[in-house]
Coordinates of C-alpha atoms and ligand atoms in Angstrom, one line a residue:
M1 CA 111.0 91.6 59.7
N2 CA 111.3 95.3 58.1
K3 CA 111.0 95.2 54.4
M4 CA 114.2 96.3 52.8
P5 CA 113.4 99.6 50.9
I6 CA 114.4 99.5 47.1
A7 CA 114.2 101.7 44.3
V8 CA 113.5 101.1 40.6
I9 CA 115.6 102.9 38.0
G10 CA 113.9 102.9 34.6
A11 CA 110.1 102.4 34.5
G12 CA 109.6 101.0 31.0
L13 CA 108.4 97.4 30.1
I14 CA 110.4 95.3 32.4
G15 CA 110.9 98.1 35.2
N16 CA 107.1 98.4 35.6
V17 CA 107.0 94.6 36.3
H18 CA 109.6 95.1 39.3
I19 CA 107.7 98.1 40.4
D20 CA 104.4 96.1 40.7
L21 CA 106.1 93.3 42.6
A22 CA 108.2 95.2 44.8
A23 CA 105.1 97.4 45.8
R24 CA 103.2 94.4 47.2
H25 CA 106.5 92.2 48.3
E26 CA 106.8 90.4 51.7
D27 CA 110.5 91.2 51.9
V28 CA 111.0 94.6 49.9
S29 CA 109.1 97.8 49.7
L30 CA 109.2 100.5 46.8
A31 CA 110.9 103.4 48.1
A32 CA 111.2 105.5 45.0
I33 CA 111.2 105.6 41.2
A34 CA 113.9 107.3 38.9
D35 CA 112.9 107.7 35.1
P36 CA 112.8 110.9 33.4
G37 CA 109.9 110.2 31.5
D38 CA 106.4 111.4 32.3
A39 CA 104.9 108.0 32.3
A40 CA 107.2 107.2 35.3
R41 CA 106.2 110.2 37.0
Q42 CA 102.5 109.2 36.9
M43 CA 103.5 105.7 38.1
A44 CA 105.3 107.0 41.0
A45 CA 102.3 109.1 41.9
S46 CA 99.8 106.1 41.4
C47 CA 102.4 103.9 44.1
D48 CA 102.6 107.0 46.4
V49 CA 106.5 107.1 46.1
P50 CA 108.9 109.9 45.3
W51 CA 109.7 110.5 41.5
F52 CA 113.4 111.5 40.3
A53 CA 114.3 112.3 36.8
D54 CA 117.8 111.5 37.7
H55 CA 118.9 108.5 39.6
R56 CA 121.8 110.2 41.5
A57 CA 119.3 112.7 42.9
M58 CA 117.2 110.0 44.0
L59 CA 120.1 107.8 45.4
D60 CA 121.5 110.9 47.6
T61 CA 118.1 111.9 48.8
V62 CA 116.1 108.6 49.6
K63 CA 119.1 106.2 50.3
P64 CA 117.6 103.0 49.3
K65 CA 119.3 99.8 50.4
G66 CA 118.8 98.5 47.0
V67 CA 118.0 99.1 43.3
V68 CA 116.8 97.6 40.2
I69 CA 118.0 99.0 37.2
A70 CA 115.8 98.4 34.4
T71 CA 117.1 101.2 31.8
P72 CA 118.5 100.9 28.1
N73 CA 121.6 98.5 28.0
A74 CA 124.0 101.4 27.3
T75 CA 123.2 102.9 30.5
H76 CA 123.4 100.0 33.0
A77 CA 127.2 100.6 33.7
P78 CA 127.4 104.3 34.6
I79 CA 124.1 103.8 36.8
A80 CA 125.4 100.6 38.4
L81 CA 128.5 102.1 39.4
D82 CA 127.0 105.2 40.7
C83 CA 124.8 102.7 43.2
I84 CA 127.9 100.5 44.1
E85 CA 130.0 103.5 45.0
R86 CA 127.4 104.5 47.3
G87 CA 127.0 101.1 48.8
V88 CA 123.6 100.3 47.2
A89 CA 123.0 96.7 46.6
V90 CA 122.1 96.2 42.8
I91 CA 119.8 94.1 40.7
V92 CA 120.8 95.1 37.0
E93 CA 118.7 93.9 34.0
K94 CA 120.3 91.3 31.6
P95 CA 122.6 91.9 29.6
I96 CA 124.6 93.1 32.8
A97 CA 126.1 95.9 30.4
H98 CA 126.3 96.9 26.7
T99 CA 129.8 95.9 26.3
V100 CA 132.2 93.1 28.0
E101 CA 134.4 95.9 29.2
D102 CA 131.6 97.7 31.0
A103 CA 130.6 94.4 32.3
R104 CA 133.9 94.0 33.7
R105 CA 134.0 97.4 35.4
I106 CA 130.7 96.6 37.1
S107 CA 131.9 93.1 38.2
D108 CA 135.2 94.9 39.4
A109 CA 133.4 97.4 41.4
S110 CA 131.3 94.9 43.2
R111 CA 134.1 93.0 44.4
E112 CA 136.2 96.1 45.3
F113 CA 133.1 97.9 47.3
R114 CA 131.9 94.5 48.6
V115 CA 128.5 95.6 47.3
P116 CA 126.3 92.8 46.0
V117 CA 125.2 92.9 42.4
L118 CA 122.7 90.6 40.7
V119 CA 122.0 90.1 37.2
G120 CA 118.5 89.8 36.1
H121 CA 118.6 86.5 34.4
Q122 CA 115.3 85.5 36.2
R123 CA 115.1 81.9 34.8
R124 CA 117.7 80.8 37.4
H125 CA 114.9 81.8 40.2
N126 CA 112.4 79.4 38.6
P127 CA 111.4 76.6 40.6
I128 CA 111.5 74.5 37.4
V129 CA 115.0 75.5 37.0
R130 CA 116.1 75.1 40.6
R131 CA 115.0 71.5 40.5
A132 CA 116.8 70.8 37.3
R133 CA 119.6 72.3 38.8
E134 CA 119.5 70.1 42.0
I135 CA 118.9 66.9 39.6
V136 CA 122.2 67.6 37.6
A137 CA 124.2 68.5 40.5
S138 CA 123.1 65.4 42.4
G139 CA 124.9 63.3 39.8
R140 CA 121.5 61.5 38.8
L141 CA 122.0 62.3 34.8
G142 CA 125.7 60.7 35.2
K143 CA 128.1 62.6 33.4
P144 CA 126.8 65.6 31.4
V145 CA 127.3 64.8 27.7
S146 CA 125.2 66.7 25.7
A147 CA 122.3 69.2 25.4
T148 CA 119.9 70.7 23.0
A149 CA 118.2 73.9 23.2
L150 CA 115.7 75.6 21.0
C151 CA 114.7 79.2 21.1
T152 CA 112.4 79.4 18.1
W153 CA 109.5 81.6 17.8
L154 CA 108.1 84.4 15.7
K155 CA 108.0 88.2 16.7
P156 CA 105.3 90.3 15.3
D157 CA 106.4 92.6 12.2
D158 CA 105.5 95.7 14.0
Y159 CA 108.2 94.7 16.8
F160 CA 110.5 95.8 14.1
D161 CA 109.1 99.3 13.8
T162 CA 111.8 100.5 16.5
T163 CA 115.1 101.2 14.5
W164 CA 117.5 99.7 17.2
R165 CA 115.8 96.3 16.8
R166 CA 116.6 96.0 13.1
T167 CA 120.4 97.0 13.6
E168 CA 123.4 95.0 15.2
G169 CA 122.9 94.1 18.7
G170 CA 118.8 94.5 18.4
G171 CA 118.6 90.9 17.5
P172 CA 117.5 87.4 18.8
V173 CA 121.3 86.7 20.0
L174 CA 121.5 89.3 22.2
I175 CA 117.8 89.5 23.4
N176 CA 116.9 85.9 23.8
L177 CA 119.8 83.6 23.2
I178 CA 121.6 85.1 25.9
H179 CA 119.1 83.7 28.5
D180 CA 119.7 80.4 26.9
I181 CA 123.3 80.6 27.4
D182 CA 123.2 81.8 30.8
L183 CA 120.6 78.8 31.6
L184 CA 122.9 76.3 30.3
R185 CA 125.8 77.7 32.0
H186 CA 123.9 77.5 35.3
L187 CA 123.0 73.8 34.7
F188 CA 126.3 72.6 33.0
G189 CA 128.9 75.1 34.2
D190 CA 131.4 77.2 32.3
L191 CA 132.0 77.4 28.9
E192 CA 135.3 76.7 27.2
S193 CA 134.6 77.8 23.5
L194 CA 131.8 78.0 20.9
Q195 CA 131.0 78.1 17.1
A196 CA 128.1 80.0 15.5
V197 CA 126.8 80.6 12.0
T198 CA 124.1 83.6 11.8
S199 CA 121.5 84.3 9.1
N200 CA 119.5 87.5 8.2
Q201 CA 118.1 85.8 5.1
T202 CA 114.2 85.5 6.2
R203 CA 113.6 89.2 7.2
G204 CA 116.6 91.0 5.4
F205 CA 117.6 93.4 8.2
E206 CA 121.0 94.2 9.2
V207 CA 120.9 92.1 12.3
E208 CA 120.2 88.3 12.4
D209 CA 116.8 86.6 12.6
T210 CA 118.4 83.2 13.1
A211 CA 121.6 81.4 14.6
A212 CA 123.0 78.1 15.1
V213 CA 125.1 77.7 18.0
V214 CA 127.6 75.1 19.2
L215 CA 128.9 75.2 22.6
K216 CA 131.6 73.3 24.3
F217 CA 131.7 73.2 28.2
R218 CA 134.8 72.9 30.3
N219 CA 133.5 69.6 31.8
G220 CA 133.6 68.4 28.3
A221 CA 129.9 68.5 27.3
L222 CA 128.5 69.8 24.0
A223 CA 125.4 71.6 23.3
T224 CA 123.5 73.0 20.4
V225 CA 121.2 75.9 20.5
S226 CA 118.8 76.8 17.6
V227 CA 117.7 80.2 17.6
S228 CA 115.3 82.3 15.3
D229 CA 112.7 85.1 15.9
T230 CA 111.1 84.5 12.2
V231 CA 109.6 81.0 12.6
A232 CA 106.1 79.7 13.4
A233 CA 107.2 77.6 16.3
P234 CA 106.4 77.0 19.9
W235 CA 109.8 75.7 21.3
N236 CA 111.1 78.5 23.3
Y237 CA 111.5 78.5 26.9
D238 CA 109.6 81.7 27.2
L239 CA 106.5 80.2 25.8
A240 CA 107.0 76.8 27.3
A241 CA 107.6 77.6 30.7
G242 CA 104.9 80.3 30.9
E243 CA 107.1 82.6 33.0
V244 CA 105.8 85.7 31.4
E245 CA 102.1 86.6 31.2
R246 CA 102.3 88.4 28.0
F247 CA 103.2 85.2 26.0
P248 CA 100.6 82.4 25.8
R249 CA 102.1 79.1 27.5
Q250 CA 102.7 76.1 25.3
D251 CA 103.1 72.8 27.0
V252 CA 106.1 71.7 25.2
N253 CA 110.0 71.4 26.1
S254 CA 112.5 73.5 24.9
H255 CA 115.7 72.1 26.4
Y256 CA 117.1 68.4 26.5
L257 CA 119.9 67.6 28.6
C258 CA 121.6 64.4 28.3
G259 CA 123.8 62.4 30.6
T260 CA 125.5 59.1 30.7
D261 CA 122.9 57.7 33.2
A262 CA 119.8 59.7 32.6
S263 CA 118.4 62.6 30.6
L264 CA 116.3 65.8 31.4
T265 CA 114.0 68.0 29.8
L266 CA 112.9 71.5 30.6
P267 CA 110.5 73.1 31.5
R268 CA 108.6 69.7 31.7
L269 CA 111.2 68.2 34.0
E270 CA 110.8 64.8 32.2
L271 CA 113.5 62.5 33.5
W272 CA 114.5 59.5 31.2
E273 CA 116.5 56.6 32.6
Y274 CA 117.0 53.0 32.4
R275 CA 115.6 50.9 35.3
S276 CA 116.3 47.5 34.1
G277 CA 118.9 46.7 31.4
K278 CA 120.7 49.6 30.0
G279 CA 121.3 49.8 26.2
W280 CA 119.4 50.8 23.1
H281 CA 117.5 47.4 23.4
D282 CA 116.0 48.3 26.6
P283 CA 112.9 50.5 27.4
L284 CA 113.6 53.8 29.1
T285 CA 111.1 54.9 32.1
E286 CA 110.0 58.5 32.0
E287 CA 109.4 60.1 35.3
R288 CA 107.8 63.6 35.7
T289 CA 108.2 66.1 38.6
A290 CA 105.0 67.9 39.3
L291 CA 106.2 71.4 40.0
H292 CA 104.1 74.6 39.6
A293 CA 105.8 77.4 37.9
G294 CA 106.6 80.1 40.5
C295 CA 107.1 84.0 39.5
P296 CA 110.8 84.1 39.3
Y297 CA 110.9 87.8 39.7
T298 CA 109.1 87.8 42.9
E299 CA 111.6 85.0 43.9
Q300 CA 114.4 87.3 42.7
L301 CA 113.2 90.0 45.0
R302 CA 113.3 87.7 47.9
H303 CA 116.8 86.6 47.0
F304 CA 117.9 90.0 46.5
R305 CA 116.8 90.7 50.1
A306 CA 118.7 87.6 51.3
V307 CA 121.8 88.5 49.5
A308 CA 121.9 92.2 50.8
D309 CA 121.1 90.5 54.2
G310 CA 124.6 88.6 53.7
V311 CA 122.4 85.4 54.4
E312 CA 122.3 84.0 50.7
A313 CA 125.4 83.9 47.7
P314 CA 124.3 85.9 44.5
L315 CA 122.6 83.0 42.4
C316 CA 123.5 85.2 39.2
S317 CA 126.4 87.5 40.4
A318 CA 128.1 90.0 38.1
L319 CA 130.8 87.6 37.4
D320 CA 128.0 85.1 35.9
G321 CA 126.3 88.2 34.0
L322 CA 130.1 89.1 32.6
R323 CA 130.6 85.4 31.7
T324 CA 127.1 85.1 29.9
L325 CA 127.8 88.4 28.1
E326 CA 131.3 87.2 26.9
A327 CA 129.7 83.8 25.3
T328 CA 126.9 85.9 23.8
T329 CA 128.9 88.4 22.2
A330 CA 131.5 85.7 21.1
V331 CA 128.5 84.5 19.0
H332 CA 128.8 87.4 16.7
V333 CA 132.6 87.1 16.6
A334 CA 132.4 83.4 15.8
A335 CA 129.7 83.9 13.0
K336 CA 131.8 86.5 11.3
T337 CA 135.2 84.8 11.5
G338 CA 133.8 81.3 10.8
A339 CA 136.2 80.2 13.6
S340 CA 135.8 78.7 17.1
V341 CA 136.4 81.4 19.9
T342 CA 137.8 80.5 23.0
L343 CA 136.1 82.1 26.0
P344 CA 137.8 83.4 29.0
G345 CA 138.1 81.4 32.3
D346 CA 138.5 82.5 35.8
Ligands
LIG1 N1 114.8 89.9 32.2 C1 113.7 90.1 31.5 O1 113.0 89.3 31.3 C2 113.8 91.3 30.5 C3 112.8 91.8 29.8 C4 112.8 92.8 28.9 C5 113.7 93.9 29.2 N2 114.9 93.4 29.9 C6 115.9 94.3 29.9 O2 115.7 95.5 30.8 C7 116.1 96.7 30.4 C8 114.9 97.7 29.9 O3 114.3 97.2 28.9 P1 112.7 97.6 28.7 O4 112.3 96.6 27.6 O5 111.9 97.8 30.0 O6 113.0 99.1 27.9 P2 112.0 100.3 27.9 O7 112.5 101.1 26.9 O8 110.6 99.8 28.0 O9 112.2 100.9 29.4 C9 113.4 101.6 29.5 C10 113.1 102.9 30.7 O10 114.3 103.5 31.1 C11 114.1 104.9 31.3 N3 115.3 105.4 31.0 C12 116.2 105.8 30.1 N4 117.3 106.1 30.6 C13 117.4 106.4 31.9 C14 118.4 106.7 32.8 N5 119.4 107.4 32.6 N6 117.8 106.8 34.1 C15 116.6 106.4 34.4 N7 115.6 105.8 33.4 C16 115.9 105.9 32.3 C17 113.2 105.2 29.9 O11 112.6 106.4 30.1 C18 112.3 104.2 29.8 O12 111.2 104.2 30.6 C19 117.1 96.2 29.2 O13 118.3 96.1 29.6 C20 116.5 94.9 28.7 O14 117.6 93.9 28.0 C21 114.9 92.4 30.6

């Protein structure tokens, strides 16, 4: 099978992960790098692929079949639209865009030009999450009723040396909680409304360091999510799932999904259910599913190829990215107004 040639636009922290994986992937090949930075030019030389300062010049010269957009959030929409208009399939890193309006533009263009757009919520591609989704979809939990998610950890002080991380939009809501909201939407379905309180009390920056969020799903289930990047705690999907090599793995759970018949933890996939008798006087049985974590970014590239070939439907479409962004930005609105925010539906 011929590999699908893809280009990476934006060769920074996460762009380099995509470059590295694309360069040795079974289904895609690295065709070019577009990023005005000198480090990107050197990276392209070391990968023996053409380098471009401007993504449009790259698109028109190399004509890749697909691109990964890993640039700063505010540039996602203009770059994605340039790709979509040229018929080039897109993975755009999360958040899909800087604003809900830009996200809608990408989603509309993807539909209008019939060009697939995937959003880089890579957790959806982890075999652990795939299994959890199968379990929930199979009905084994019964009716989904409640979920608890923890996103608690400690970012080092020098992380905040960069100004934008201390100001609005640079906090754990848009950087981290967005992944938890997307994961919960992936498992329990679309959201109806949310309430939230945020705090900047510990670090004292303009941006929040902590948030408590209550989610209501359209199926009636409720979830609470506790997020903080200023606490000495291991309960965070990134630490627990060991998905990202730069974080030390902690053998804990971060998500608890409860239904009328059984409950499930993530990422350890502990399934708790009654096997004889059913009530609080009866013992619950714990079943564990042994699953090795796979690299979700590698799987995401395999899926990208399959979507571009029309063999698979997007696991995280532009519309999914839009819905997740709407909910995440609504956290700040809910915190400012103190009111419940109703989320748009289809
Ligand atoms: N899914 C994940 O796990 C994950 C992790 C980290 C970052 N991200 C997302 O990836 C994106 C990039 O984040 P990062 O941490 O790698 O940022 P970064 O600052 O490390 O890298 C961004 C790169 O984009 C380049 N760039 C800027 N404007 C450009 C343009 N117009 N055309 C081409 N290149 C341009 C910069 O030179 C830089 O090399 C952000 O949207 C972020 O939210 C996702």
